[in-house]
CSV table of C-alpha atoms and ligand atoms in Angstrom, one decimal:
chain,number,residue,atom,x,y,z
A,28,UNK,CA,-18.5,12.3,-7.7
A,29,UNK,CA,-16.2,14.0,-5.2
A,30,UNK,CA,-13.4,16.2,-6.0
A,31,UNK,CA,-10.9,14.1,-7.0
A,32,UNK,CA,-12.7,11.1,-8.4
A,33,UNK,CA,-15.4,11.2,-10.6
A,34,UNK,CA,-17.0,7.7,-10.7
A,35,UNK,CA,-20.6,7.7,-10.3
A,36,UNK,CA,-22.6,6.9,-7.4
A,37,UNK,CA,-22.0,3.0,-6.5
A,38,UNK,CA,-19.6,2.5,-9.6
A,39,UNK,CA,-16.3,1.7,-7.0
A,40,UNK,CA,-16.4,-1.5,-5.4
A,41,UNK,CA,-16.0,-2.0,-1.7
A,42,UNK,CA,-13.3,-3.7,-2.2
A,43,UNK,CA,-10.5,-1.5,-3.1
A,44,UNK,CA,-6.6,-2.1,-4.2
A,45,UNK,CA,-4.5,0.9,-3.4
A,46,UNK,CA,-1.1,1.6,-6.2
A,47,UNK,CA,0.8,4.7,-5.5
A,48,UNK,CA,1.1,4.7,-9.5
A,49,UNK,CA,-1.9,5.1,-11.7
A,50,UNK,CA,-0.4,3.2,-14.8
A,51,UNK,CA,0.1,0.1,-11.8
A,52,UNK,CA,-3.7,0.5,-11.2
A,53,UNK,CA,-4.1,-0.2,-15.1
A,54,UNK,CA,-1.9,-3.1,-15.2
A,55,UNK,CA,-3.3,-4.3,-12.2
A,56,UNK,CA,-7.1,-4.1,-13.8
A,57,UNK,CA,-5.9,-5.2,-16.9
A,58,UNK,CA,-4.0,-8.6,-15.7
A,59,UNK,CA,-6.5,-9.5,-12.9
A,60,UNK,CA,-9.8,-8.3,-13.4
A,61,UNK,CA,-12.5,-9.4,-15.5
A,62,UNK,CA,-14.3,-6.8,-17.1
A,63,UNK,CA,-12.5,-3.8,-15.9
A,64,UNK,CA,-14.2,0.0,-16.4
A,65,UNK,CA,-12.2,2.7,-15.8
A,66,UNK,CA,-13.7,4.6,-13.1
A,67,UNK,CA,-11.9,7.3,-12.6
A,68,UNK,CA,-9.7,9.9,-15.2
A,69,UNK,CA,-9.4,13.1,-12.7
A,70,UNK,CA,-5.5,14.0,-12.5
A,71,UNK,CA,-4.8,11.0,-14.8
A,72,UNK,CA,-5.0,9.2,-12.0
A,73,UNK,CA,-6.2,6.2,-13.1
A,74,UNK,CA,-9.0,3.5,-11.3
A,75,UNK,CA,-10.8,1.1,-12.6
A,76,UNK,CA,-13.7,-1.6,-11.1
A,77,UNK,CA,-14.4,-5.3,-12.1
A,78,UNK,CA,-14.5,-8.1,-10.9
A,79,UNK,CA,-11.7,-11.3,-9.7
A,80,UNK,CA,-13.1,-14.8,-9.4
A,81,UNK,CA,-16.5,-13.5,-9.8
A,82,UNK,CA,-16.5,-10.7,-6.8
A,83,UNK,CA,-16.4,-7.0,-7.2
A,84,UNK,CA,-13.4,-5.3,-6.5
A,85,UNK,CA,-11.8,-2.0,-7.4
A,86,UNK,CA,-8.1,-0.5,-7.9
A,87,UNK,CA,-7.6,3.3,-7.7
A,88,UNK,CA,-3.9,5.2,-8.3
A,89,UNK,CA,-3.1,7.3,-5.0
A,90,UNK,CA,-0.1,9.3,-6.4
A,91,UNK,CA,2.9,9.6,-3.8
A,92,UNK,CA,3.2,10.4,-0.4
A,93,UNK,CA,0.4,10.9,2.3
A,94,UNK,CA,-0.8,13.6,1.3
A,95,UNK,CA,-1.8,12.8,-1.5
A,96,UNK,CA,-2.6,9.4,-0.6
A,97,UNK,CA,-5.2,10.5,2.3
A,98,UNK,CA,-7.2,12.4,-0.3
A,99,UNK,CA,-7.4,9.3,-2.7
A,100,UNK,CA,-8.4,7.7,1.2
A,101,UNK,CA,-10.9,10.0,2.7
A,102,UNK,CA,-12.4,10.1,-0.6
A,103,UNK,CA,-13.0,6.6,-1.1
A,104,UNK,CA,-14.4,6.0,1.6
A,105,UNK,CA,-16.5,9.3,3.0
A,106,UNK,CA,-18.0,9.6,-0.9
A,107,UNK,CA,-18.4,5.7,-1.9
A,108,UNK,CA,-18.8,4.0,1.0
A,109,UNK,CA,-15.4,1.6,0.5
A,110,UNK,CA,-14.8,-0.6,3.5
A,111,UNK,CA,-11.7,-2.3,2.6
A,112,UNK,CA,-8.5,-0.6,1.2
A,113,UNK,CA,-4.8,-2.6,0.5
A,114,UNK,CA,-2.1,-0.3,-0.4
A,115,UNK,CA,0.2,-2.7,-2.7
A,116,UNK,CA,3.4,-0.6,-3.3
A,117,UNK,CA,7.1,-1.3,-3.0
A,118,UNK,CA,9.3,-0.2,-0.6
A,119,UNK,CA,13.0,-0.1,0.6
A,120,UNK,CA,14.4,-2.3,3.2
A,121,UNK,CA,16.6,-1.4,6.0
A,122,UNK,CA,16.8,-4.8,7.1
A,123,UNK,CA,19.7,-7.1,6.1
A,124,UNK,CA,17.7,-10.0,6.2
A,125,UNK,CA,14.4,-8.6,4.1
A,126,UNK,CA,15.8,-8.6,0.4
A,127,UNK,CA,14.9,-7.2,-2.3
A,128,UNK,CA,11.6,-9.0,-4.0
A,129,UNK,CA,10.4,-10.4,-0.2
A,130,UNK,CA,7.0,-9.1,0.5
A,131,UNK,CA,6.7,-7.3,3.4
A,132,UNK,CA,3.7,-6.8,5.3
A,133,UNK,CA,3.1,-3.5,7.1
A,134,UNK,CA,1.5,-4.8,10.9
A,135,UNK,CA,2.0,-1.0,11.3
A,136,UNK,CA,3.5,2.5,10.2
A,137,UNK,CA,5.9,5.0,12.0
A,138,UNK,CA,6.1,8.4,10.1
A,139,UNK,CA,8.2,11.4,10.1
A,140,UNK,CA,5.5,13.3,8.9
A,141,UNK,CA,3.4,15.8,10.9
A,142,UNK,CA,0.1,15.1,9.6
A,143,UNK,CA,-1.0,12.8,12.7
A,144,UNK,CA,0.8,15.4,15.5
A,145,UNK,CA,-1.3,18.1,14.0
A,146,UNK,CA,-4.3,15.9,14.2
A,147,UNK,CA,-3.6,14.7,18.0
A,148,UNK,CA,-2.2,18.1,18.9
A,149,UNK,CA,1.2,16.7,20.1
A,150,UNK,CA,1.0,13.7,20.6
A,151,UNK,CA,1.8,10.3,19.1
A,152,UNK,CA,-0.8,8.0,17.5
A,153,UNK,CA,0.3,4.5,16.3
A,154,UNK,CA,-1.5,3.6,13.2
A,155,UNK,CA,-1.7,0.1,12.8
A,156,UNK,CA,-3.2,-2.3,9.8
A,157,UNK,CA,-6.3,-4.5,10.5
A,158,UNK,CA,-5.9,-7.3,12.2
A,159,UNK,CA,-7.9,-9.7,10.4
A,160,UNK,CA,-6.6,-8.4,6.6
A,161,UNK,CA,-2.9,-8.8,8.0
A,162,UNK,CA,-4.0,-12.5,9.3
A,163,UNK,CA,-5.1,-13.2,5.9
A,164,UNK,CA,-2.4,-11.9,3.8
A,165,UNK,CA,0.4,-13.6,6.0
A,166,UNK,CA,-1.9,-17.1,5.6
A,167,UNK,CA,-2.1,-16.7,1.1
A,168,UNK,CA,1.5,-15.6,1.4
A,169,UNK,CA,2.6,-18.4,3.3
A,170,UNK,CA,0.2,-20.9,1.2
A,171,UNK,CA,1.8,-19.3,-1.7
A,172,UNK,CA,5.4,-19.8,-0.2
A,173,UNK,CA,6.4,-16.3,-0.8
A,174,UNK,CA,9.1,-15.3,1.2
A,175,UNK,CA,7.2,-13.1,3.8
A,176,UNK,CA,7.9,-10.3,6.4
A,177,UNK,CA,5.3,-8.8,9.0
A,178,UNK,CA,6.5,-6.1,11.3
A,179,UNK,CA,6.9,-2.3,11.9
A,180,UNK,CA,7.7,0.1,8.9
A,181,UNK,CA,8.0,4.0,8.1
A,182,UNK,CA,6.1,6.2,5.9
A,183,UNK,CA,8.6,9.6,5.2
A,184,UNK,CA,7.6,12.3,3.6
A,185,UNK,CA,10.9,12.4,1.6
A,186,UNK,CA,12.2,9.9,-0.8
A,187,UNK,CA,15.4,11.5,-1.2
A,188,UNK,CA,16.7,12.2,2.2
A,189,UNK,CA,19.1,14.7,3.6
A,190,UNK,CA,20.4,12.5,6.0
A,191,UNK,CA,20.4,9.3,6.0
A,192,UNK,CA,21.6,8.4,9.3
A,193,UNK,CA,18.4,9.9,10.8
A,194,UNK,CA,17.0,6.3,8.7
A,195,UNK,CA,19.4,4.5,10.4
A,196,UNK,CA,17.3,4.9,13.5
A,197,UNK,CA,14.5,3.4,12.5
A,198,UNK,CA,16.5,0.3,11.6
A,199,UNK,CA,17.6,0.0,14.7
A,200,UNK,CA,14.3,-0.5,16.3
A,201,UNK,CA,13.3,-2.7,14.1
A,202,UNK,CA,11.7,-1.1,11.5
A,203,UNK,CA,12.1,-3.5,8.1
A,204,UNK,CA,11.4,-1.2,5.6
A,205,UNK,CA,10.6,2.2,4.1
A,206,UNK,CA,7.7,3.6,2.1
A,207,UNK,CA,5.5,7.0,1.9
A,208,UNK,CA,1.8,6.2,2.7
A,209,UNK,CA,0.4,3.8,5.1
A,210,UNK,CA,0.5,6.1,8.1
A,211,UNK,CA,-1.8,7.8,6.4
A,212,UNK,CA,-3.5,5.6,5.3
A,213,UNK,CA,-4.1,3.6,8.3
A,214,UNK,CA,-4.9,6.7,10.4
A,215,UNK,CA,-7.7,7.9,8.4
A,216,UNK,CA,-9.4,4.2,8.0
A,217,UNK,CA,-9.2,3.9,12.0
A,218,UNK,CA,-11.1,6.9,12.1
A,219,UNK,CA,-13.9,5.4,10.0
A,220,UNK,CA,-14.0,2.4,11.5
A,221,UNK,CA,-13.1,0.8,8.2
A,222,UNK,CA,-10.3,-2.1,7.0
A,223,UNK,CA,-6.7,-1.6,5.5
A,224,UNK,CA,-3.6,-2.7,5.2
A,225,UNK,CA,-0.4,-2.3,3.3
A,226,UNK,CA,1.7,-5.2,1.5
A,227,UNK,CA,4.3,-4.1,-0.2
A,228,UNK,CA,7.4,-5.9,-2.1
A,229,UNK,CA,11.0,-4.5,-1.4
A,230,UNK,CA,12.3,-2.7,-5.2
A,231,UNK,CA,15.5,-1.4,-3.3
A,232,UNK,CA,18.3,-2.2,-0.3
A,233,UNK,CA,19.2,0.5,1.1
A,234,UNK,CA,22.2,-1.1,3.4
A,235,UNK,CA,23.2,-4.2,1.0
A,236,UNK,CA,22.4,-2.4,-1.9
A,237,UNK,CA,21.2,-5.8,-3.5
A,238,UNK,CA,19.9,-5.7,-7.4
A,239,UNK,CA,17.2,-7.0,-9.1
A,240,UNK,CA,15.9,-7.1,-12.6
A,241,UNK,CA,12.6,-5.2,-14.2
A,242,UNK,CA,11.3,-9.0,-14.8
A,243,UNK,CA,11.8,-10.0,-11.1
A,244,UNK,CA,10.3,-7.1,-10.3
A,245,UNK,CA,7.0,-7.6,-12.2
A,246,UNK,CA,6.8,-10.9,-10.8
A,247,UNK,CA,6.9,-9.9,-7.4
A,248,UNK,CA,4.5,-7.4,-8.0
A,249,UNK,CA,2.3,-9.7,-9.7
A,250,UNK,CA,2.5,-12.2,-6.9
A,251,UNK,CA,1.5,-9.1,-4.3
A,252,UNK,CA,-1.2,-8.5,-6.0
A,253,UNK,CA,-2.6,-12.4,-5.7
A,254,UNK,CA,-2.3,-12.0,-2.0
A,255,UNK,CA,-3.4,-8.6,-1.8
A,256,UNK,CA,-6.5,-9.4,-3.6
A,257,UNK,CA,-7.3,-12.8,-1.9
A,258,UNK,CA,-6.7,-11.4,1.5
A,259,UNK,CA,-8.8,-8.6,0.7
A,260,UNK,CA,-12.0,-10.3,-0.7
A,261,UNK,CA,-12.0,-13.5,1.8
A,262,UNK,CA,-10.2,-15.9,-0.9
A,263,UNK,CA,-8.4,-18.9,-0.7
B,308,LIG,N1,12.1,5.5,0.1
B,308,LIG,C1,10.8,5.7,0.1
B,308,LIG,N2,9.9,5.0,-0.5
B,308,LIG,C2,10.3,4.0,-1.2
B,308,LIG,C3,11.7,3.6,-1.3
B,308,LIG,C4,12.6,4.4,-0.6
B,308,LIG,O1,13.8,4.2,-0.6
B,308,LIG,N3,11.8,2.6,-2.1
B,308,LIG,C5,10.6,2.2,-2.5
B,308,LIG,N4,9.7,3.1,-2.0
């Protein structure tokens, strides 16, 4: 138990997926594990362990945003001992050539949040994913032939922003794409000396304003989680 999960001791996998929405971490148990048991209920925020092609692995709702996101985190892995944790979420790309349904893989995470220049008293950390998970997902996505982007993105603490134009900067040094936890994410696991990454698919355009429909949608996610989970448990 800890105080926002209440899985017993050793009942959450090393091994551990990462949904910002608890009703993904259902489907996401529900389509690719065998045997899934709900792990966790706390905040209705879903997680479940079983097991995919016969090794253990786990999937636990973080909710939005760092903040809650690093709880989910420091959780996970200061009261279960999880050494491995792949955000899979969606994002939105700033990028005119990442489209909407290409996976992007996050090699590392800029933020507007305050959370790391309160921890470093100032100054600027730059959390990055682990080298040898983002090596693996780029290999299945590639083997998969998914169209695939790795590079820089930004975690915000705002979905719906005042100004967009302050964005706009990010796009222009590169940045492909924007979603609301891996800096968070990544910070706390470099301090533990633990694994993660984030893969994401782009839902929304936020220069071409491309569509896409709830079906293509699903299967993109569905095809992030294959990668997510093979890069994550050593599978090819
Ligand atoms: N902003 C932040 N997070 C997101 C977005 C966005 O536009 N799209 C998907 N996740």
């Amino acid at each position: 138990m800890s105080v926002h999960l209440n899985a017993s001791e050793g009942q959450i996998a090393p091994t551990v997926l990462l949904p910002g929405d608890p009703l993904r971490a259902q489907h996401i148990a529900q389509t690719f594990f065998d045997n899934p048991v709900q792990h966790n209920s706390v905040r209705g925020m879903l997680g479940y362990t079983g097991t995919y092609r016969g090794q253990p692995v786990s999937v636990q709702g973080t909710g939005m945003g760092i903040a809650s996101a690093s709880i989910y985190t420091h959780e996970l892995i200061h009261s279960y001992g999880v050494q491995t944790l792949v955000r899979v979420g969606t994002c939105g790309s700033y990028q005119t050539g990442v489209h909407v349904r290409d996976l992007v893989l996050a090699q590392a995470a800029c933020t507007d949040s305050n959370v790391n220049r309160i921890r470093f008293q100032g100054l600027d950390y730059a959390p990055i994913a682990d080298f040898g998970l983002l090596m693996a997902a780029y290999q299945r996505a590639q083997a998969h032939g998914f169209s695939t982007h790795v590079g820089n993105i930004v975690s915000s603490d705002t979905f719906y922003q005042d100004n967009p134009g302050v964005m706009q900067r990010w796009a222009e040094y590169g940045v492909l794409a924007v979603e609301m936890e891996a800096a968070g994410l990544y910070t706390i696991a470099a301090k533990a000396g633990v694994r993660a990454l984030t893969v994401l698919t782009v839902s929304d355009h936020l220069i071409t304003h491309e569509e896409t429909t709830a079906e293509e949608r699903q299967t993109t996610f569905n095809q992030m989680i294959e990668v997510a989970l093979e890069a994550a448990l050593g599978l090819s």
